[in-house]
Structures are given as C-alpha cells and as structure tokens.
Tab-separated table of C-alpha atoms and ligand atoms in Angstrom:
chain	number	residue	atom	x	y	z
A	1	UNK	CA	-23.757	-1.077	-7.510
A	2	UNK	CA	-26.264	-3.782	-6.344
A	3	UNK	CA	-28.767	-3.774	-3.887
A	4	UNK	CA	-28.114	-4.388	-0.262
A	5	UNK	CA	-29.251	-4.114	3.261
A	6	UNK	CA	-27.525	-1.678	5.484
A	7	UNK	CA	-27.710	-1.808	9.609
A	8	UNK	CA	-25.957	0.119	12.452
A	9	UNK	CA	-26.358	-1.712	15.436
A	10	UNK	CA	-24.757	-0.576	18.737
A	11	UNK	CA	-23.516	-3.823	20.423
A	12	UNK	CA	-21.250	-6.371	19.387
A	13	UNK	CA	-23.457	-9.031	20.289
A	14	UNK	CA	-26.372	-7.777	17.807
A	15	UNK	CA	-23.266	-6.702	15.109
A	16	UNK	CA	-22.073	-11.022	15.321
A	17	UNK	CA	-25.881	-12.318	15.916
A	18	UNK	CA	-26.939	-9.604	11.976
A	19	UNK	CA	-23.699	-11.306	10.341
A	20	UNK	CA	-24.176	-14.611	11.750
A	21	UNK	CA	-27.974	-14.904	9.880
A	22	UNK	CA	-25.956	-14.335	6.531
A	23	UNK	CA	-22.364	-15.066	6.891
A	24	UNK	CA	-21.629	-15.558	3.060
A	25	UNK	CA	-22.884	-12.418	1.862
A	26	UNK	CA	-22.641	-10.226	4.978
A	27	UNK	CA	-19.389	-7.862	6.036
A	28	UNK	CA	-18.724	-5.810	8.542
A	29	UNK	CA	-17.864	-2.070	7.456
A	30	UNK	CA	-15.969	0.038	9.248
A	31	UNK	CA	-14.028	2.883	7.763
A	32	UNK	CA	-14.506	1.083	4.705
A	33	UNK	CA	-11.300	2.012	3.192
A	34	UNK	CA	-10.418	-0.874	1.413
A	35	UNK	CA	-14.194	-2.366	1.044
A	36	UNK	CA	-15.912	0.385	-0.663
A	37	UNK	CA	-12.901	0.060	-3.086
A	38	UNK	CA	-13.761	-3.377	-3.519
A	39	UNK	CA	-17.583	-2.960	-3.863
A	40	UNK	CA	-16.945	-0.194	-6.389
A	41	UNK	CA	-14.688	-2.110	-8.255
A	42	UNK	CA	-17.054	-5.193	-8.093
A	43	UNK	CA	-14.589	-7.397	-6.462
A	44	UNK	CA	-17.226	-7.913	-3.552
A	45	UNK	CA	-20.968	-7.959	-3.735
A	46	UNK	CA	-22.883	-7.901	-0.542
A	47	UNK	CA	-26.340	-8.140	0.143
A	48	UNK	CA	-26.199	-6.902	4.083
A	49	UNK	CA	-23.717	-4.445	5.842
A	50	UNK	CA	-23.711	-4.205	9.211
A	51	UNK	CA	-21.841	-1.315	10.229
A	52	UNK	CA	-19.508	-1.339	13.043
A	53	UNK	CA	-18.708	2.045	13.748
A	54	UNK	CA	-21.349	2.302	16.463
A	55	UNK	CA	-19.725	-0.431	18.943
A	56	UNK	CA	-17.847	0.999	22.128
A	57	UNK	CA	-14.749	-0.485	20.434
A	58	UNK	CA	-12.280	2.675	19.656
A	59	UNK	CA	-10.425	3.218	23.167
A	60	UNK	CA	-6.774	2.599	24.168
A	61	UNK	CA	-5.990	2.122	27.743
A	62	UNK	CA	-3.204	0.716	29.852
A	63	UNK	CA	-3.705	-2.521	31.206
A	64	UNK	CA	-1.464	-3.939	34.100
A	65	UNK	CA	0.131	-6.071	31.152
A	66	UNK	CA	0.733	-3.597	28.381
A	67	UNK	CA	-1.644	-1.114	26.354
A	68	UNK	CA	-5.370	-3.067	24.893
A	69	UNK	CA	-6.280	-1.151	21.756
A	70	UNK	CA	-10.060	-1.059	20.352
A	71	UNK	CA	-10.790	-2.782	17.165
A	72	UNK	CA	-12.363	0.294	16.210
A	73	UNK	CA	-9.853	2.924	17.368
A	74	UNK	CA	-8.317	4.485	14.120
A	75	UNK	CA	-4.895	4.154	12.587
A	76	UNK	CA	-4.717	8.676	13.293
A	77	UNK	CA	-6.056	7.769	16.882
A	78	UNK	CA	-3.165	4.943	17.703
A	79	UNK	CA	-0.162	6.635	15.883
A	80	UNK	CA	-0.733	10.027	17.627
A	81	UNK	CA	-2.164	8.247	20.894
A	82	UNK	CA	0.896	9.293	23.617
A	83	UNK	CA	0.489	6.330	25.402
A	84	UNK	CA	1.580	4.424	21.941
A	85	UNK	CA	4.408	7.182	21.379
A	86	UNK	CA	5.844	6.404	24.483
A	87	UNK	CA	5.733	2.627	25.051
A	88	UNK	CA	5.341	1.480	21.273
A	89	UNK	CA	6.899	4.386	19.445
A	90	UNK	CA	7.233	1.439	16.181
A	91	UNK	CA	3.912	0.897	16.049
A	92	UNK	CA	3.540	4.737	15.807
A	93	UNK	CA	5.925	5.380	12.825
A	94	UNK	CA	5.124	2.138	10.846
A	95	UNK	CA	1.029	3.541	11.060
A	96	UNK	CA	2.217	6.781	9.939
A	97	UNK	CA	4.360	5.636	6.987
A	98	UNK	CA	1.109	4.243	5.732
A	99	UNK	CA	-1.602	5.660	2.884
A	100	UNK	CA	-2.581	9.046	3.615
A	101	UNK	CA	-3.549	11.496	6.416
A	102	UNK	CA	-7.057	11.321	5.663
A	103	UNK	CA	-6.837	7.628	5.231
A	104	UNK	CA	-5.726	6.823	8.708
A	105	UNK	CA	-8.339	9.281	9.862
A	106	UNK	CA	-11.134	6.964	8.577
A	107	UNK	CA	-8.864	3.169	8.440
A	108	UNK	CA	-9.374	1.458	11.613
A	109	UNK	CA	-6.749	-1.034	13.501
A	110	UNK	CA	-9.745	-3.796	12.804
A	111	UNK	CA	-9.949	-2.964	9.075
A	112	UNK	CA	-6.128	-2.166	8.541
A	113	UNK	CA	-6.003	-5.955	9.453
A	114	UNK	CA	-8.502	-7.001	7.086
A	115	UNK	CA	-6.755	-4.795	4.244
A	116	UNK	CA	-6.736	-7.128	1.329
A	117	UNK	CA	-3.775	-7.562	-1.484
A	118	UNK	CA	-2.811	-4.707	-3.622
A	119	UNK	CA	-2.193	-7.304	-6.644
A	120	UNK	CA	-2.636	-6.008	-9.592
A	121	UNK	CA	-4.055	-8.548	-10.922
A	122	UNK	CA	-6.592	-9.084	-8.109
A	123	UNK	CA	-8.138	-6.023	-8.258
A	124	UNK	CA	-8.349	-6.359	-12.883
A	125	UNK	CA	-11.538	-8.758	-13.149
A	126	UNK	CA	-10.284	-9.647	-16.908
A	127	UNK	CA	-7.256	-11.544	-14.988
A	128	UNK	CA	-7.523	-15.068	-13.696
A	129	UNK	CA	-6.885	-14.506	-9.890
A	130	UNK	CA	-7.081	-17.533	-6.996
A	131	UNK	CA	-7.447	-14.975	-4.495
A	132	UNK	CA	-10.544	-13.727	-6.093
A	133	UNK	CA	-12.098	-16.804	-7.773
A	134	UNK	CA	-10.754	-19.839	-6.481
A	135	UNK	CA	-9.739	-22.076	-9.169
A	136	UNK	CA	-9.171	-19.405	-11.426
A	137	UNK	CA	-5.335	-19.149	-11.749
A	138	UNK	CA	-2.514	-16.743	-10.977
A	139	UNK	CA	-2.363	-14.044	-13.580
A	140	UNK	CA	0.564	-12.561	-11.293
A	141	UNK	CA	3.064	-15.969	-11.412
A	142	UNK	CA	3.612	-15.521	-15.535
A	143	UNK	CA	2.674	-12.094	-15.231
A	144	UNK	CA	4.780	-8.627	-13.786
A	145	UNK	CA	4.936	-9.772	-10.438
A	146	UNK	CA	7.555	-6.842	-9.123
A	147	UNK	CA	5.292	-6.083	-5.921
A	148	UNK	CA	4.918	-10.090	-4.925
A	149	UNK	CA	6.425	-12.543	-2.630
A	150	UNK	CA	9.938	-13.820	-1.524
A	151	UNK	CA	8.490	-15.959	0.994
A	152	UNK	CA	5.910	-18.344	1.709
A	153	UNK	CA	4.382	-18.507	-1.595
A	154	UNK	CA	2.365	-21.212	-3.047
A	155	UNK	CA	1.710	-22.093	-7.025
A	156	UNK	CA	-1.601	-20.853	-6.387
A	157	UNK	CA	-0.549	-16.947	-5.322
A	158	UNK	CA	2.604	-15.227	-4.383
A	159	UNK	CA	0.852	-12.188	-3.440
A	160	UNK	CA	1.705	-10.150	0.143
A	161	UNK	CA	0.034	-8.245	2.551
A	162	UNK	CA	-0.045	-4.437	2.462
A	163	UNK	CA	-0.072	-3.356	5.688
A	164	UNK	CA	2.326	-1.351	6.932
A	165	UNK	CA	0.720	-1.730	10.847
A	166	UNK	CA	0.633	-5.535	10.639
A	167	UNK	CA	4.587	-5.560	10.387
A	168	UNK	CA	5.162	-3.794	13.727
A	169	UNK	CA	2.303	-5.871	15.920
A	170	UNK	CA	4.010	-8.640	14.863
A	171	UNK	CA	7.366	-7.647	16.182
A	172	UNK	CA	5.330	-6.346	19.062
A	173	UNK	CA	3.988	-10.063	19.529
A	174	UNK	CA	0.467	-8.467	20.098
A	175	UNK	CA	-2.118	-10.445	20.623
A	176	UNK	CA	-5.654	-10.367	18.491
A	177	UNK	CA	-9.402	-10.762	20.632
A	178	UNK	CA	-12.120	-12.130	18.679
A	179	UNK	CA	-15.258	-13.247	19.104
A	180	UNK	CA	-18.399	-14.894	17.819
A	181	UNK	CA	-21.307	-16.511	17.826
A	182	UNK	CA	-19.260	-19.359	19.394
A	183	UNK	CA	-17.978	-17.102	22.208
A	184	UNK	CA	-14.621	-14.932	22.240
A	185	UNK	CA	-11.297	-16.038	21.870
A	186	UNK	CA	-7.646	-14.437	21.585
A	187	UNK	CA	-4.886	-15.321	19.023
A	188	UNK	CA	-1.454	-14.827	17.913
A	189	UNK	CA	-0.789	-11.773	15.925
A	190	UNK	CA	1.597	-13.628	13.846
A	191	UNK	CA	-0.892	-16.414	13.597
A	192	UNK	CA	-3.716	-14.200	12.490
A	193	UNK	CA	-2.831	-13.925	8.887
A	194	UNK	CA	-1.985	-17.091	7.088
A	195	UNK	CA	0.260	-18.248	3.612
A	196	UNK	CA	-1.614	-18.679	0.620
A	197	UNK	CA	-1.353	-22.537	0.360
A	198	UNK	CA	-4.091	-23.988	-1.266
A	199	UNK	CA	-6.671	-21.561	0.051
A	200	UNK	CA	-5.242	-18.028	-1.153
A	201	UNK	CA	-8.680	-16.712	-0.707
A	202	UNK	CA	-7.933	-16.569	2.999
A	203	UNK	CA	-6.291	-13.798	4.421
A	204	UNK	CA	-6.477	-14.795	7.889
A	205	UNK	CA	-7.662	-17.250	10.221
A	206	UNK	CA	-10.850	-15.404	10.734
A	207	UNK	CA	-13.556	-17.159	10.724
A	208	UNK	CA	-16.769	-16.242	8.634
A	209	UNK	CA	-19.002	-14.072	11.482
A	210	UNK	CA	-16.180	-13.417	13.837
A	211	UNK	CA	-15.594	-9.700	15.039
A	212	UNK	CA	-11.897	-8.192	15.929
A	213	UNK	CA	-12.581	-6.674	19.192
A	214	UNK	CA	-9.335	-5.124	20.313
A	215	UNK	CA	-5.487	-5.768	20.105
A	216	UNK	CA	-2.953	-6.295	23.381
A	217	UNK	CA	0.187	-5.067	22.880
A	218	UNK	CA	2.631	-6.680	26.359
A	219	UNK	CA	4.694	-3.899	27.740
A	220	UNK	CA	8.107	-3.608	25.620
A	221	UNK	CA	11.037	-2.384	26.263
A	222	UNK	CA	11.868	-1.413	23.114
A	223	UNK	CA	10.972	2.309	23.454
A	224	UNK	CA	14.156	3.768	22.092
A	225	UNK	CA	16.225	1.674	19.521
A	226	UNK	CA	13.956	1.071	16.780
A	227	UNK	CA	12.962	1.921	13.441
A	228	UNK	CA	10.562	1.462	10.893
A	229	UNK	CA	11.933	1.704	7.116
A	230	UNK	CA	9.310	1.187	4.390
A	231	UNK	CA	11.098	1.069	0.443
A	232	UNK	CA	8.535	2.085	-1.943
A	233	UNK	CA	8.167	3.944	-5.325
A	234	UNK	CA	7.259	7.571	-4.106
A	235	UNK	CA	7.333	8.773	-0.522
A	236	UNK	CA	3.684	8.865	0.228
A	237	UNK	CA	0.829	6.888	-0.333
A	238	UNK	CA	2.559	4.088	-1.592
A	239	UNK	CA	2.286	0.497	-0.554
A	240	UNK	CA	6.142	-1.160	0.566
A	241	UNK	CA	8.417	-3.190	-2.086
A	242	UNK	CA	9.927	-4.207	0.982
A	243	UNK	CA	9.500	-2.671	4.705
A	244	UNK	CA	11.688	-3.469	8.094
A	245	UNK	CA	10.326	-3.024	11.425
A	246	UNK	CA	13.356	-3.094	13.998
A	247	UNK	CA	13.543	-2.530	17.938
A	248	UNK	CA	16.129	-3.538	19.786
A	249	UNK	CA	17.053	-3.652	23.585
A	250	UNK	CA	20.779	-2.512	23.582
A	251	UNK	CA	22.947	-2.757	26.600
A	252	UNK	CA	26.711	-1.400	26.362
A	253	UNK	CA	27.594	-2.777	22.894
A	254	UNK	CA	25.374	-5.909	23.231
A	255	UNK	CA	22.224	-6.868	21.487
A	256	UNK	CA	20.349	-8.181	24.943
A	257	UNK	CA	17.309	-8.173	22.732
A	258	UNK	CA	15.509	-7.732	19.734
A	259	UNK	CA	12.587	-8.128	17.152
A	260	UNK	CA	12.665	-8.298	13.422
A	261	UNK	CA	10.088	-8.385	10.824
A	262	UNK	CA	9.735	-7.473	7.333
A	263	UNK	CA	6.409	-6.365	5.505
A	264	UNK	CA	5.697	-6.666	1.110
A	265	UNK	CA	7.854	-9.960	0.958
A	266	UNK	CA	5.059	-12.280	1.965
A	267	UNK	CA	1.403	-13.352	2.497
A	268	UNK	CA	1.637	-12.436	6.213
A	269	UNK	CA	4.247	-10.020	8.042
A	270	UNK	CA	7.219	-11.884	8.218
A	271	UNK	CA	8.963	-12.199	11.720
A	272	UNK	CA	12.456	-12.607	11.491
A	273	UNK	CA	12.951	-15.279	14.013
A	274	UNK	CA	16.478	-16.623	13.174
A	275	UNK	CA	17.910	-13.246	12.249
A	276	UNK	CA	16.482	-12.403	15.911
A	277	UNK	CA	18.083	-15.452	17.505
A	278	UNK	CA	21.528	-14.428	15.894
A	279	UNK	CA	21.383	-11.203	16.924
A	280	UNK	CA	21.115	-11.991	20.776
A	281	UNK	CA	24.170	-11.013	22.520
A	282	UNK	CA	26.266	-9.952	19.726
A	283	UNK	CA	27.936	-6.481	19.489
A	284	UNK	CA	26.276	-3.420	18.115
A	285	UNK	CA	28.117	-3.587	14.354
A	286	UNK	CA	27.525	-3.199	10.609
A	287	UNK	CA	29.279	-6.739	10.506
A	288	UNK	CA	26.824	-8.036	12.346
A	289	UNK	CA	23.980	-7.166	11.032
A	290	UNK	CA	25.093	-7.880	7.651
A	291	UNK	CA	24.994	-11.486	8.582
A	292	UNK	CA	21.742	-10.971	10.510
A	293	UNK	CA	20.658	-9.761	7.011
A	294	UNK	CA	22.302	-13.229	5.285
A	295	UNK	CA	20.294	-15.527	8.286
A	296	UNK	CA	17.426	-13.702	7.178
A	297	UNK	CA	17.118	-14.051	3.773
A	298	UNK	CA	18.043	-17.574	3.490
A	299	UNK	CA	14.643	-19.371	1.637
A	300	UNK	CA	14.231	-16.553	-0.140
A	301	UNK	CA	12.394	-17.265	-4.147
A	302	UNK	CA	12.303	-14.429	-6.669
A	303	UNK	CA	9.948	-14.527	-9.841
A	304	UNK	CA	10.678	-12.197	-13.295
A	305	UNK	CA	10.283	-9.246	-12.265
A	306	UNK	CA	11.056	-9.061	-8.670
A	307	UNK	CA	14.639	-10.610	-8.620
A	308	UNK	CA	15.659	-6.897	-6.988
A	309	UNK	CA	14.303	-7.652	-3.680
A	310	UNK	CA	16.489	-10.060	-3.361
A	311	UNK	CA	19.245	-7.073	-2.719
A	312	UNK	CA	16.871	-4.883	-1.467
A	313	UNK	CA	15.260	-6.954	1.186
A	314	UNK	CA	18.985	-7.316	2.540
A	315	UNK	CA	20.082	-3.924	2.492
A	316	UNK	CA	16.867	-2.724	4.110
A	317	UNK	CA	17.167	-4.933	6.932
A	318	UNK	CA	20.963	-3.593	7.176
A	319	UNK	CA	19.855	-0.304	7.161
A	320	UNK	CA	16.994	-0.569	9.557
A	321	UNK	CA	19.354	-1.806	11.787
A	322	UNK	CA	21.799	0.489	11.372
A	323	UNK	CA	19.154	3.270	12.189
A	324	UNK	CA	17.743	1.456	15.336
A	325	UNK	CA	21.068	1.072	16.841
A	326	UNK	CA	22.123	4.790	16.156
A	327	UNK	CA	25.151	4.078	14.006
A	328	UNK	CA	23.834	6.359	11.222
A	329	UNK	CA	20.923	8.500	11.911
A	330	UNK	CA	17.466	8.183	10.344
B	401	SF4	FE1	-4.434	-13.052	-7.197
B	401	SF4	FE2	-2.770	-13.864	-5.441
B	401	SF4	FE3	-1.885	-14.307	-8.256
B	401	SF4	FE4	-2.167	-11.895	-7.527
B	401	SF4	S1	-0.496	-13.600	-6.786
B	401	SF4	S2	-3.314	-12.988	-9.201
B	401	SF4	S3	-4.026	-12.070	-5.642
B	401	SF4	S4	-3.848	-15.202	-6.810
C-alpha cells in the first residue's frame, strides 16, 4: 500500500479545509467499508485521508418537518432507531436488506450514499472500465452483464448503483445537506446520484471536497402499507438483481398516494414516477398493479446476460405492491 497522510479533525470546517488543500488525491474516510476495500485493491490511491468519524454528525433528530439524520449515523443506528422505525419503516426495511450486520454497524449514511458500483469489471484492473479509468472502454457492455442496468445507461457505462438505502431515500423524497469550501447547500436526494452519460467516473453531483452532513426526511403518511422487496442470488449479503421500494397510502380500497422506486436497474436509484401517477386514485387489486408495472418498464433496455430482468423487474414491482397493500403476506 502507498504511504498517505492521515488526519482526524473534530469539526466539519476543519475537515473541509483540509480536503480543499488537496482536492484530487485526498478522501474523506468514515466507516471505511468501501474505501478501504478499494485502497487494498489499488483502485483508489490517496495521499491523504481525512477521517471524519470525530465530527458531530451522528444524531437522528425529530424536526418540525420530519426527521434529520446525521451523515455519520451508522446504518444500524438508522435502521434500529425508534424514530425511523415508527415514521419511516420503509427506510429501516431497505437498510436491513443490505450488506451484513457487521457492515451495517460500521457503514454510515453518507458512506452508503457514496459507495461505488459493484460492476465486476470496475474491480478488475486488468479490464477496461470507463468509471475506473475514463476513456479506457467498458468491459461490461460486451461482457458478462448479468447485474447491469435496464434504464438510463450510456455507451460509456451500464453499471448500477448498489445501495438499498438509496432506493428508499429516493422514494421518501429525502433532501441532502452538503457543506463545502464555498458554503452549504441542499439538493433533492433524487438529484444526488447521476446517470453515466459521457462521464461515468462521476457517480453523483457532489463537488470534490464537499461533505455530506445530513439527510432530511419530510414527514410521511407511509407508515403502514410499505414493503422493500429485494431479489438477489442468495438471501443475505448480496447485492440486488432488482429491488423495489413501495409505499402506499390507501383509503378504503383506493390508492390515495404512492411512492415507488427501484434498485439494481440504473446508475442511480430509479424512481417510477409514471407508475406512481397511474396508481393514484386506482383501486387496490392485482390488475392495477400489473398495469403500473407495465408503465414502469417502458423504455427498459436489456443486454446479452440481463434479459431475465425484463421479466423479473415487473414481477418484483407487482409483488412489492401486493405485499405493501396487504393483498398477500410478506
Ligand atoms: Fe466500468 Fe461501468 Fe463498464 Fe462496469 S459498466 S465496466 S463500471 S464503465
């Protein structure tokens, strides 16, 4: 491993200042569950690590408009928080569907948002990968692309975002608080991650040196009819082939409001806005859910080895909606 400088400031302003001095090769270090792996594999070669685990960004607090989650709250802290379990059970379900208990104990909210794709070619330094080395090509497009995207891919990259938490936060209309050398700003969670376009090396819209400080979740009526369905190759410690976050507000037998998002199908968590619009005001039944799934799949494009997702994804949407609505048990 190369030598690097390690510092551990106790204030966000100090961390930001320290990273700003070397914006190219310095990295924030939180739980380290992704960054340290990448360092060991030689994918990331920092000359400075700014350890942010001492910063006061770990609390989960009720606010007048909802709940604020500090960026350094661990995945376990969030998933097991009574505030979150009571008010945003979809987020608890999604987080607990990811990784392993040991990893969730270490991984932070901000780190989960920043985790990189699990495309196998990204991790294989013998293979071309535009995300790892811009301009080198994409090993996955003509390769073994079983885990890859159905939506929003480009000729440069067809990778997917691996996070479960991100899918729920997209569905729940979260907001991201960011601080940087030029001040603080907020962006919608749905705008945080980006599609690959011509720059797949950029996973998100964070500017170099900016620090995620918190997530705001607006108060939500989605506390009862919710489900996070994750389809994967084994039942634990595996990334999603396809996942669906479904939240319904049902009055009588009518869908009053709905949130739907998918994971494992795009470079960013994939909100199913057209299907949401269709579902509002419709009766709760399987036919409604089948039509919504059909709408959600419009524009999907598969590759050689992930064609099975064209069937798996709509079936997952239908099943998630059936479970969330109580038509079938979980
Ligand atoms: Fe790299 Fe993206 Fe292609 Fe995977 S899909 S090899 S991450 S460019």
